[in-house]
CSV table of C-alpha atoms and ligand atoms in Angstrom, one decimal:
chain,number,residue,atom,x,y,z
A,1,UNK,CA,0.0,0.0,0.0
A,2,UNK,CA,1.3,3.1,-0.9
A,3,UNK,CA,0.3,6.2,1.6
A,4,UNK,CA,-0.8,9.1,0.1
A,5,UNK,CA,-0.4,13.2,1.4
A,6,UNK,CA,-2.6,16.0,1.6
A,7,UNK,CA,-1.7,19.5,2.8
A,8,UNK,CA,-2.7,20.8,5.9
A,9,UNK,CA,-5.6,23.1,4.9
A,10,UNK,CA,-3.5,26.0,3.0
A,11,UNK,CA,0.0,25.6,5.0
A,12,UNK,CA,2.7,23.9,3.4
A,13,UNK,CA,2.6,20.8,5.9
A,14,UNK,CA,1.5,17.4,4.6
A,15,UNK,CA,0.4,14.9,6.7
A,16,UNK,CA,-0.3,11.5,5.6
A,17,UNK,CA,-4.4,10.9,4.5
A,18,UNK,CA,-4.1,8.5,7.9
A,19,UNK,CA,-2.9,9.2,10.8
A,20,UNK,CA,-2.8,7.6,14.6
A,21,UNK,CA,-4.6,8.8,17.7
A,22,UNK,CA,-4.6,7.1,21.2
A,23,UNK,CA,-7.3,8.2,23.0
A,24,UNK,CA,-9.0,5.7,25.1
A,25,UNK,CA,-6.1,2.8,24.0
A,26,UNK,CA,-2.5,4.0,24.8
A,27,UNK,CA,-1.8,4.3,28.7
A,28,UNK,CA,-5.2,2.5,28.9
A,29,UNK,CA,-6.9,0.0,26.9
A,30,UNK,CA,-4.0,-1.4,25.5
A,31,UNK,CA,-0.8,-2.8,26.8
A,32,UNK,CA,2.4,-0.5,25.6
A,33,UNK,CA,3.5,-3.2,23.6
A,34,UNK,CA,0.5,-2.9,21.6
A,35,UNK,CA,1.2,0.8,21.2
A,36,UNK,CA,4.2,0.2,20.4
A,37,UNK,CA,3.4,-2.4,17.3
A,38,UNK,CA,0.8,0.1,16.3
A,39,UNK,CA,2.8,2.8,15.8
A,40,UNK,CA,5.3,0.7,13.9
A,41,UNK,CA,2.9,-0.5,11.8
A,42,UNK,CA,1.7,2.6,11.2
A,43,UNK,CA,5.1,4.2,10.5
A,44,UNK,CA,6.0,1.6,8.2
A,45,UNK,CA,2.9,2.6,6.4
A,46,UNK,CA,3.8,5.8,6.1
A,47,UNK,CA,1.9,7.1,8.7
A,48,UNK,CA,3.6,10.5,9.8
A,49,UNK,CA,1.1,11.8,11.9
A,50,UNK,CA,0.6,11.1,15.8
A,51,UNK,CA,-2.3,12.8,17.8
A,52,UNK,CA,-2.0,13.0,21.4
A,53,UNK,CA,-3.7,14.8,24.3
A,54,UNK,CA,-2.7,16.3,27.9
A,55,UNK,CA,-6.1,14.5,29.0
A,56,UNK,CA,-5.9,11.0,27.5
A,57,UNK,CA,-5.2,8.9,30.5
A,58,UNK,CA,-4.4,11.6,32.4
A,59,UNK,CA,-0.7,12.8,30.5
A,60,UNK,CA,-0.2,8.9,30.5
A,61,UNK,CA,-0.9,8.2,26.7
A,62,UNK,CA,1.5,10.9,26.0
A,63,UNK,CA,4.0,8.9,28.3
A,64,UNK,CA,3.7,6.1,26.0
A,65,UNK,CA,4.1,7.9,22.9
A,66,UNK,CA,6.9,9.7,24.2
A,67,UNK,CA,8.9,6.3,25.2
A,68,UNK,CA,7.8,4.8,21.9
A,69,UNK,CA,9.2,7.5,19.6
A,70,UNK,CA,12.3,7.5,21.9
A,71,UNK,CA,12.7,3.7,21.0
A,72,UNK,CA,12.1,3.6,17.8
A,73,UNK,CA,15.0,6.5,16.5
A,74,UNK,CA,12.6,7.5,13.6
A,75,UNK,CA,14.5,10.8,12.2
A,76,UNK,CA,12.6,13.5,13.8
A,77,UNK,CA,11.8,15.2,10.6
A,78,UNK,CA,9.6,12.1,9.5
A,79,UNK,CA,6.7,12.2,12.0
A,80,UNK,CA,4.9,14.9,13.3
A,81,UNK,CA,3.3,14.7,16.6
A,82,UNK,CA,0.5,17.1,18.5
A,83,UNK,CA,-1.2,17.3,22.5
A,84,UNK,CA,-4.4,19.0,23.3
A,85,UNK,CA,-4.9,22.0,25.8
A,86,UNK,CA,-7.9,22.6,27.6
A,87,UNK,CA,-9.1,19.9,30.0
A,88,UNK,CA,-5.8,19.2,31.7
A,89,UNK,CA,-3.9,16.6,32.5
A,90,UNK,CA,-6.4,15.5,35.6
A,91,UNK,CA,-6.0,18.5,38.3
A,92,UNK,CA,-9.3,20.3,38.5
A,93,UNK,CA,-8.1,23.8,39.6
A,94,UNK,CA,-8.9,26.2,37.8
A,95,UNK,CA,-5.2,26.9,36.9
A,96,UNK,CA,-4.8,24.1,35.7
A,97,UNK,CA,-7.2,23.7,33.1
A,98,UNK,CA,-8.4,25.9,30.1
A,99,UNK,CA,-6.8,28.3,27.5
A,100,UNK,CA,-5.4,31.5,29.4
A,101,UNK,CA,-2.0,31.7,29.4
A,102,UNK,CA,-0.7,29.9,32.2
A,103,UNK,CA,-2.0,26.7,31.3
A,104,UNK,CA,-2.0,26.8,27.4
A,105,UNK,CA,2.4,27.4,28.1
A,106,UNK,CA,2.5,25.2,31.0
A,107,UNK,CA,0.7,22.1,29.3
A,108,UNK,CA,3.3,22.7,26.4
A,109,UNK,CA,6.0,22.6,28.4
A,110,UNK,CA,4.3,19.6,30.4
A,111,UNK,CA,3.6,17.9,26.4
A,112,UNK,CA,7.1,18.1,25.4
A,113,UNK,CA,8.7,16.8,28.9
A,114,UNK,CA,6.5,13.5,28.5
A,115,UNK,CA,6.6,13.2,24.7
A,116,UNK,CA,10.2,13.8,25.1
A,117,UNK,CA,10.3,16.1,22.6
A,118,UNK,CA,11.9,19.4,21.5
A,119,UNK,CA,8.8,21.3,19.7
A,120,UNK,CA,5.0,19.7,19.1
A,121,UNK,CA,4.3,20.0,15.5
A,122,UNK,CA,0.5,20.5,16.0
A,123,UNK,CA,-0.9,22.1,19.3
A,124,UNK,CA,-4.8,22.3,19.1
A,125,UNK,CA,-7.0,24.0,21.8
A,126,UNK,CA,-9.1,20.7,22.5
A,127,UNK,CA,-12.6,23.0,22.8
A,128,UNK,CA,-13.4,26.7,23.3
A,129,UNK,CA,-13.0,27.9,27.0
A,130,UNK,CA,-15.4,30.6,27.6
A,131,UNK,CA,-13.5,32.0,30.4
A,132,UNK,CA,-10.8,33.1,28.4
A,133,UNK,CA,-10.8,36.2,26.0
A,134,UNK,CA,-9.7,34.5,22.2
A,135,UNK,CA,-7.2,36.9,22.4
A,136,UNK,CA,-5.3,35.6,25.1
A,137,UNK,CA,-4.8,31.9,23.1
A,138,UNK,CA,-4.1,33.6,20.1
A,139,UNK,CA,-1.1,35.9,21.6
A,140,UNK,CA,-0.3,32.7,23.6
A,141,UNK,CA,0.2,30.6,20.4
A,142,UNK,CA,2.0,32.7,18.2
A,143,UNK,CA,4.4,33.2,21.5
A,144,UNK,CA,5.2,29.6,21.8
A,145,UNK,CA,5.9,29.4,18.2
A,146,UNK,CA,8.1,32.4,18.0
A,147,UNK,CA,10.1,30.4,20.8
A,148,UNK,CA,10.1,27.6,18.8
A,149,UNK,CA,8.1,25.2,20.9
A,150,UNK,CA,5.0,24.9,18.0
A,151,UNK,CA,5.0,24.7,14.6
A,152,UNK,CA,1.4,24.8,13.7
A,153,UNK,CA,-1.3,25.8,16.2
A,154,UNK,CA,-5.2,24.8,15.7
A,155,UNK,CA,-8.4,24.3,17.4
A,156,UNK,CA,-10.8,21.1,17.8
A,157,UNK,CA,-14.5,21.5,18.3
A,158,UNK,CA,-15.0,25.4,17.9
A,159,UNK,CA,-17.5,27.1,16.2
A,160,UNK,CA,-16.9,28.8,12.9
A,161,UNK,CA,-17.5,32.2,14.5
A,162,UNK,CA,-14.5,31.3,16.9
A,163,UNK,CA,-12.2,30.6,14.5
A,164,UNK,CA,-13.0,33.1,12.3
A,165,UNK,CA,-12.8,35.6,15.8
A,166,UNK,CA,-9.2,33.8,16.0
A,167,UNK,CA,-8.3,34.6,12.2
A,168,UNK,CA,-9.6,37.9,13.0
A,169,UNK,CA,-7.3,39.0,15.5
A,170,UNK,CA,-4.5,37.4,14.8
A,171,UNK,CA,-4.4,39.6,11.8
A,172,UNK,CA,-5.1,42.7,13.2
A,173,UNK,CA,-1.8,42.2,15.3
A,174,UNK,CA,0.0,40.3,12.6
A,175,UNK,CA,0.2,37.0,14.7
A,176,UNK,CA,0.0,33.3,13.6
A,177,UNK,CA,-3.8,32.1,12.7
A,178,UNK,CA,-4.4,28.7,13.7
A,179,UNK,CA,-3.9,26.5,10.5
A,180,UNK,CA,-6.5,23.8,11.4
A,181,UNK,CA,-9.6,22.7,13.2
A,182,UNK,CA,-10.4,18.6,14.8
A,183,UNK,CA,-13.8,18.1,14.4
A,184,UNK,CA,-15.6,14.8,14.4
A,185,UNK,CA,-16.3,13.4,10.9
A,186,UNK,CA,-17.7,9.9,9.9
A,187,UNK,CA,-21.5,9.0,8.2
A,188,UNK,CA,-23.0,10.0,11.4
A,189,UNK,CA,-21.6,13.2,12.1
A,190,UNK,CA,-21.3,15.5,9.0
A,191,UNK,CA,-22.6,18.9,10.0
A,192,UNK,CA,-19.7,20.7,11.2
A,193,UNK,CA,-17.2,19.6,8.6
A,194,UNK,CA,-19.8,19.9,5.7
A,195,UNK,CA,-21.7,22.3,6.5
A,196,UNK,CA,-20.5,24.8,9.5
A,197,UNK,CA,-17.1,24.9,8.1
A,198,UNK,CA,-17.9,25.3,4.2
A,199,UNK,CA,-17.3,29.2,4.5
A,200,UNK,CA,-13.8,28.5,6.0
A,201,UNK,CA,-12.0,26.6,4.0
A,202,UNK,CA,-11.1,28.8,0.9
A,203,UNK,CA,-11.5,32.1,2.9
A,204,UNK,CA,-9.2,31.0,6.4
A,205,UNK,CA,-7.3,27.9,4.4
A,206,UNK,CA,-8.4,25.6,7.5
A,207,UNK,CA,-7.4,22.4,7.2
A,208,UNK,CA,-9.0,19.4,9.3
A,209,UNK,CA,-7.7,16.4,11.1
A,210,UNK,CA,-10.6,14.4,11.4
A,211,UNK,CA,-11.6,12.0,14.6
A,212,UNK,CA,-13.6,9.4,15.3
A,213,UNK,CA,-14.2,8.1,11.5
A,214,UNK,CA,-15.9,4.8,12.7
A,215,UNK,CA,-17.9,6.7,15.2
A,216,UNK,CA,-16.1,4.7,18.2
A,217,UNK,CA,-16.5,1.4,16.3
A,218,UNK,CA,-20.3,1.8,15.6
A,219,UNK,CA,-18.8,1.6,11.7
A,220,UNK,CA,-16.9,-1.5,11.8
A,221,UNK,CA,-20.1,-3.0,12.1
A,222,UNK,CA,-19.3,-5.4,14.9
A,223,UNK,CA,-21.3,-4.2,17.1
A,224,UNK,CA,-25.2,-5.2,18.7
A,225,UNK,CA,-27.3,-3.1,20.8
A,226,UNK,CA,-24.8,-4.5,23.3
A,227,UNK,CA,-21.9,-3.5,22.3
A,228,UNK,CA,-19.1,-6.3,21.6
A,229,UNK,CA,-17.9,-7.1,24.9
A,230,UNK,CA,-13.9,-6.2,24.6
A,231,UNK,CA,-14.6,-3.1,22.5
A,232,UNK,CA,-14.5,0.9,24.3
A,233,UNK,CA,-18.4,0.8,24.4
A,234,UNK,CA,-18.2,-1.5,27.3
A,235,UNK,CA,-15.7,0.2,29.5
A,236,UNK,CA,-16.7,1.0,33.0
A,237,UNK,CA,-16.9,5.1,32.9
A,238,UNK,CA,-17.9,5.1,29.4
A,239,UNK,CA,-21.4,4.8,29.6
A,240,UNK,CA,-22.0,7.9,28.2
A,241,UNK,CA,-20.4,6.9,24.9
A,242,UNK,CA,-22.2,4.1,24.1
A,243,UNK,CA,-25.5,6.1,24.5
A,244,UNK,CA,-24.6,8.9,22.7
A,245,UNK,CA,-23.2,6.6,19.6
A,246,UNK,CA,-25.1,3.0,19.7
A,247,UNK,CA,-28.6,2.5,19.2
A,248,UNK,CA,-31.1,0.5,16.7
A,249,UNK,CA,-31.6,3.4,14.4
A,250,UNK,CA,-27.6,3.0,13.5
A,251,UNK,CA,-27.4,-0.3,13.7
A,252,UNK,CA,-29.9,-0.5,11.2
A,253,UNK,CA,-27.8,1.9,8.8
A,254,UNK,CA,-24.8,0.1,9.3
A,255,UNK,CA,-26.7,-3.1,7.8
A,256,UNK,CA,-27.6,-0.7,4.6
A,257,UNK,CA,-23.8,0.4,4.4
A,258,UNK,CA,-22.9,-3.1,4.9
A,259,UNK,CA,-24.4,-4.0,1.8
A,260,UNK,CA,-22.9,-1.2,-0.5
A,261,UNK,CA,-19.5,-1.8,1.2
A,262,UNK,CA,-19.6,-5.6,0.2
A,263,UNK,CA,-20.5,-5.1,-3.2
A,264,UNK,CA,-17.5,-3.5,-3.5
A,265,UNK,CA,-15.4,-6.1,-2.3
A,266,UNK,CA,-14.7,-4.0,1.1
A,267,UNK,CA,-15.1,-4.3,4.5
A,268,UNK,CA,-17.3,-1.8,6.6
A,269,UNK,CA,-14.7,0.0,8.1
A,270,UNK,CA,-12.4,0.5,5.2
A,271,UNK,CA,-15.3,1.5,3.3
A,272,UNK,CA,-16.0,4.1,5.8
A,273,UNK,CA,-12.6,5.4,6.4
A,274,UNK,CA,-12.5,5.3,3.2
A,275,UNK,CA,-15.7,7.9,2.8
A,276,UNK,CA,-13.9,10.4,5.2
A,277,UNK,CA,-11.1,10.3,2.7
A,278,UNK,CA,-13.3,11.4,-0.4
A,279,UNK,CA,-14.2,15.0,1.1
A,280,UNK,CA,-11.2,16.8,-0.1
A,281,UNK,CA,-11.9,19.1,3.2
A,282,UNK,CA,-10.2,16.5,5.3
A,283,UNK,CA,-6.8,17.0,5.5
A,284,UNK,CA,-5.8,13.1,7.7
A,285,UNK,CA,-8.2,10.8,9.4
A,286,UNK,CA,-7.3,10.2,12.4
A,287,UNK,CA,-7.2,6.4,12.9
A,288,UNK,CA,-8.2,4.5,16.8
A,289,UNK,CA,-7.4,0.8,17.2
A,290,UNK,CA,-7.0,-1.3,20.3
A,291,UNK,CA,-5.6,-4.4,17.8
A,292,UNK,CA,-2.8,-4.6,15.3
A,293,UNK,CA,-5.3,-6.3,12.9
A,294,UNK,CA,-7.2,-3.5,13.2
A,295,UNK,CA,-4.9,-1.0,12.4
A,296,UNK,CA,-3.9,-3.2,9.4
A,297,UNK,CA,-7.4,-3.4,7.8
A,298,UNK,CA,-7.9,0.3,8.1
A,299,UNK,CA,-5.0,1.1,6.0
A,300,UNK,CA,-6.4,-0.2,3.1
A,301,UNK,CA,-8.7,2.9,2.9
A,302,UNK,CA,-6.6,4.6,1.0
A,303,UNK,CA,-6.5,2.5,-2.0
A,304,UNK,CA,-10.2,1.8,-1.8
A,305,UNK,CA,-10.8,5.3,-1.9
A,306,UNK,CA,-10.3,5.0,-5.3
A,307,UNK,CA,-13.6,2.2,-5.6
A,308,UNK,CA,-16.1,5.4,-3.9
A,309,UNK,CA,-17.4,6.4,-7.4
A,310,UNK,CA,-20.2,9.2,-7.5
A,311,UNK,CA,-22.4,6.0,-8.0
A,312,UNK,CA,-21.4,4.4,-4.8
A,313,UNK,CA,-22.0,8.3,-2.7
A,314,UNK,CA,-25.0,8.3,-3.9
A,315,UNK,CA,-25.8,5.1,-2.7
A,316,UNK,CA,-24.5,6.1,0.8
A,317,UNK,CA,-26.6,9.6,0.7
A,318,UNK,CA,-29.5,7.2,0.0
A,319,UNK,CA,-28.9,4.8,3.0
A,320,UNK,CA,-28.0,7.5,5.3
A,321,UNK,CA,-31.0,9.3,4.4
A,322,UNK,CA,-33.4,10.7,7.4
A,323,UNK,CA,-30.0,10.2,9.8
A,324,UNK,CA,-29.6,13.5,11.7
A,325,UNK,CA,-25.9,15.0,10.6
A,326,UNK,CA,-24.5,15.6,14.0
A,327,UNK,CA,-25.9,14.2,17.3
A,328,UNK,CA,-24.2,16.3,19.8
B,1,NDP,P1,-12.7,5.4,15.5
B,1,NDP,O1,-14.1,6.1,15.5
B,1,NDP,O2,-12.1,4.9,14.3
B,1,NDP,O3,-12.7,4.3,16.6
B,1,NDP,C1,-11.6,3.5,16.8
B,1,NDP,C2,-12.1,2.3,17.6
B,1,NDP,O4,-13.0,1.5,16.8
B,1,NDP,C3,-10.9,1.4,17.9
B,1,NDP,O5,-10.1,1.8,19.0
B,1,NDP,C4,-11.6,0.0,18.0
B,1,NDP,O6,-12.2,0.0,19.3
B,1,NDP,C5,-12.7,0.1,17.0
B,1,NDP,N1,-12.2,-0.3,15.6
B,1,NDP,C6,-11.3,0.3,14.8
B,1,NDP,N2,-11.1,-0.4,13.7
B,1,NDP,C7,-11.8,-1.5,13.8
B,1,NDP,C8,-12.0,-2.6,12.9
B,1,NDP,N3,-11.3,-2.7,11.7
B,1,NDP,N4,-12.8,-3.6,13.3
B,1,NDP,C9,-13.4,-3.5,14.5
B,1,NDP,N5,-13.3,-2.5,15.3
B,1,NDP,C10,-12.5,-1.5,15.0
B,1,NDP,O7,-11.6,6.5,16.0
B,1,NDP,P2,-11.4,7.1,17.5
B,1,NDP,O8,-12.7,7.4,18.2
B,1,NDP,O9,-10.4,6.3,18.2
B,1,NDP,O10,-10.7,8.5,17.1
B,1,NDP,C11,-9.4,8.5,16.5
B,1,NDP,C12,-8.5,9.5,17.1
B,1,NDP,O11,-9.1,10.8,17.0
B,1,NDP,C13,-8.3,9.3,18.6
B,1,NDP,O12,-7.4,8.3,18.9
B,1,NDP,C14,-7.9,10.7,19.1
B,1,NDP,O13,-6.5,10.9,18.7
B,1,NDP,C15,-8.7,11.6,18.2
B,1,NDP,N6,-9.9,12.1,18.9
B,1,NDP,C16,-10.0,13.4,19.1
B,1,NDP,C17,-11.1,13.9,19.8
B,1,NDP,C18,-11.2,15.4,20.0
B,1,NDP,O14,-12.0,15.8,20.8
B,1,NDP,N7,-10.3,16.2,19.4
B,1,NDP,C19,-12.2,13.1,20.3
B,1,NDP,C20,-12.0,11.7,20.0
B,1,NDP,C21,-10.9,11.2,19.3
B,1,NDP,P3,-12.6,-1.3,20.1
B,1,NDP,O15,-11.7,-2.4,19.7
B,1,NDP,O16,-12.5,-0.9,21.5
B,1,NDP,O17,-14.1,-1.6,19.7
C-alpha cells in the first residue's frame, strides 16, 4: 500500500491521508506493547502523523508515545506529533485547566517533557474555554511558536464564529492564525465539517484532522445493541459513549452500508474510512485501534478510496437518508 499526502488546509505541511490517535487505548486500553506495534505498523505505512492529548489517560498516553518514539529512533523530521490544551492533565483547579496563558504554556511545556520532545508540531485547543478572552490563546500561540516550541497551532470543536474571531485578531496584530480545526467526521456526524465549516475553508485555508471516523467502532459493524464485549463501548466510565453513539436506528444503517461496502469487495470500516477520505476538506483521518489487525485493515482505505465512485456516494446519501448530521 502506498500512503498518500494532503496538505494541511492552505500551510505547506502534509500529513499523511491517515494518521494515529490514542485516545482511550494508549496508557489505557491497550498494553504498551501494543502501542508500540501500532505505531510501527503505522510508520512503516507511512503514517507521519501522531495525535496525542494532555487529558488522555491523564498525561499517561502521552508517556507512551513519548517512550515509543524515543525507541524507535525515527528521524525526527519524518513524523509529526501534536497534545491537546484545555481539560488538563487531571488537576481540576482552575489553573490548571483551560486556555489563558498559564495553562495553554504550562501544558506545552508539560507535552514536550513526556513526549520527550523538543517542539509539538501540532498544538490544538481541545474546545473553546469561555472564560478566556480568544485573544489571550491567540497571543499565547504565536508566542510559543516564536520560541520555537510549535509549529502549527489549531483548534478542535470550535465554532466557525471562533475561528473566524481567532483569524480575525491574529491579523489585526499580525500574529499566527491557527492553520487547522479537529472536528468529528464519519457518516454520522457530518454537520460541522460539511456544512459549519464550508465558509472557512477557501477564505481562512483551514485544514482538518478528522476524529472518530468509525464513530467509536459503531462503523466496523461489529457491534449489537450490546456492544461487543472487549470493545470501548463496554468500558466501566464510558457509559455515556455508548449512549450517545449506539442505538437501533444506527445499527440498522450500518446493515444498509454493509451492503454497499460488500458489493464492493470492502469491508465496513475500510469503506467508511474510506468515505472520510473522499471530502477533499479533510486534511488526515485520524485512525483508533486497540488491535494490530485492526490497524492493518484500516490502511487499506486509501487504495479503496479509489472504488467510492459518484455511484457508490449516492448510494450512501440514500442509506443514510433521514440520519440527523450531528448528534451532539
Ligand atoms: P474510531 O471512530 O475509528 O474508533 C476506533 C475504535 O474502533 C478502535 O479503538 C476500536 O475500538 C474500533 N475499531 C477500529 N477499527 C476497527 C476494525 N477494523 N474492526 C473492528 N473494530 C475497530 O476513532 P477514535 O474514536 O479512536 O478517534 C481516532 C482519534 O481521534 C483518537 O485516537 C484521538 O486521537 C482523536 N480524537 C479526538 C477527539 C477530540 O475531541 N479532538 C475526540 C476523539 C478522538 P474497540 O476495539 O475498543 O471496539
Amino acid at each position: 500500500m502506498n500512503m498518500r499526502y494532503r496538505r494541511l488546509g492552505t500551510s505547506g505541511l502534509q500529513l499523511s491521508e491517515l494518521s494515529l490517535g490514542s485516545w482511550l487505548t494508549f496508557g489505557k486500553q491497550i498494553t504498551d506493547d501494543t502501542a508500540e506495534a501500532l505505531m510501527r505498523i503505522a510508520y512503516d505505512h507511512g503514517v507521519n502523523f501522531f495525535d496525542n492529548a494532555e487529558i488522555y489517560s491523564k498525561g499517561e498516553s502521552e508517556r507512551v508515545m513519548g517512550r515509543i518514539l524515543k525507541k524507535m529512533e525515527w528521524s525526527r523530521d519524518t513524523w509529526t506529533v501534536s497534545s491537546k490544551v484545555f481539560f488538563g492533565a487531571g488537576g481540576k483547579q482552575p489553573t490548571q485547566l483551560g486556555l489563558h496563558r498559564k495553562h495553554v504554556v504550562e501544558a506545552c511545556h508539560d507535552a514536550l517533557k513526556r513526549l520527550q520532545v523538543d517542539y509539538l508540531d501540532l498544538y490544538f485547543c481541545h474546545r473553546p474555554d469561555p472564560n478566556t478572552p480568544i485573544a489571550e490563546t491567540v497571543w499565547t500561540m504565536h508566542q510559543l511558536i516564536m520560541q520555537g516550541k510549535v509549529m502549527y497551532w489549531g483548534t478542535s470543536e470550535w465554532s466557525a464564529a471562533e475561528i473566524r474571531e481567532a483569524h480575525a485578531l491574529a491579523e489585526k496584530h499580525h500574529l499566527i492564525a491557527p492553520v487547522m480545526e479537529q472536528p468529528q467526521y464519519n457518516m454520522f456526524h457530518r454537520e460541522k465539517v460539511e456544512n459549519e465549516f464550508a465558509s472557512l475553508y477557501d477564505t481562512v485555508g483551514l485544514g482538518t484532522t478528522i476524529w472518530s471516523p468509525l464513530a467509536s467502532g459503531i462503523l466496523s459493524g461489529k457491534h449489537t445493541l450490546d456492544g461487543d464485549t472487549s470493545s470501548r463501548l463496554r468500558m466501566a466510565g464510558l457509559e455515556w459513549l455508548k449512549e450517545r453513539e449506539l442505538n437501533e436506528a444506527r445499527l440498522k444503517k450500518v446493515e444498509e452500508l454493509k451492503t454497499i461496502a460488500k458489493d464492493l469487495g470492502l469491508s465496513l470500516p475500510v469503506f467508511a474510512i474510506a468515505w472520510c477520505l473522499k471530502n477533499p476538506r479533510v486534511s488526515t483521518v485520524m485512525l483508533g485501534a486497540s488491535k494490530t489487525a485492526q490497524l492493518e485493515e484500516n490502511l487499506k482505505a486509501v487504495e479503496a478510496q479509489d472504488l467510492l465512485t459518484a455511484e457508490v456516494m449516492a448510494q450512501v446519501e440514500n442509506a443514510l437518508a433521514g440520519e440527523k448530521l450531528s448528534t451532539w
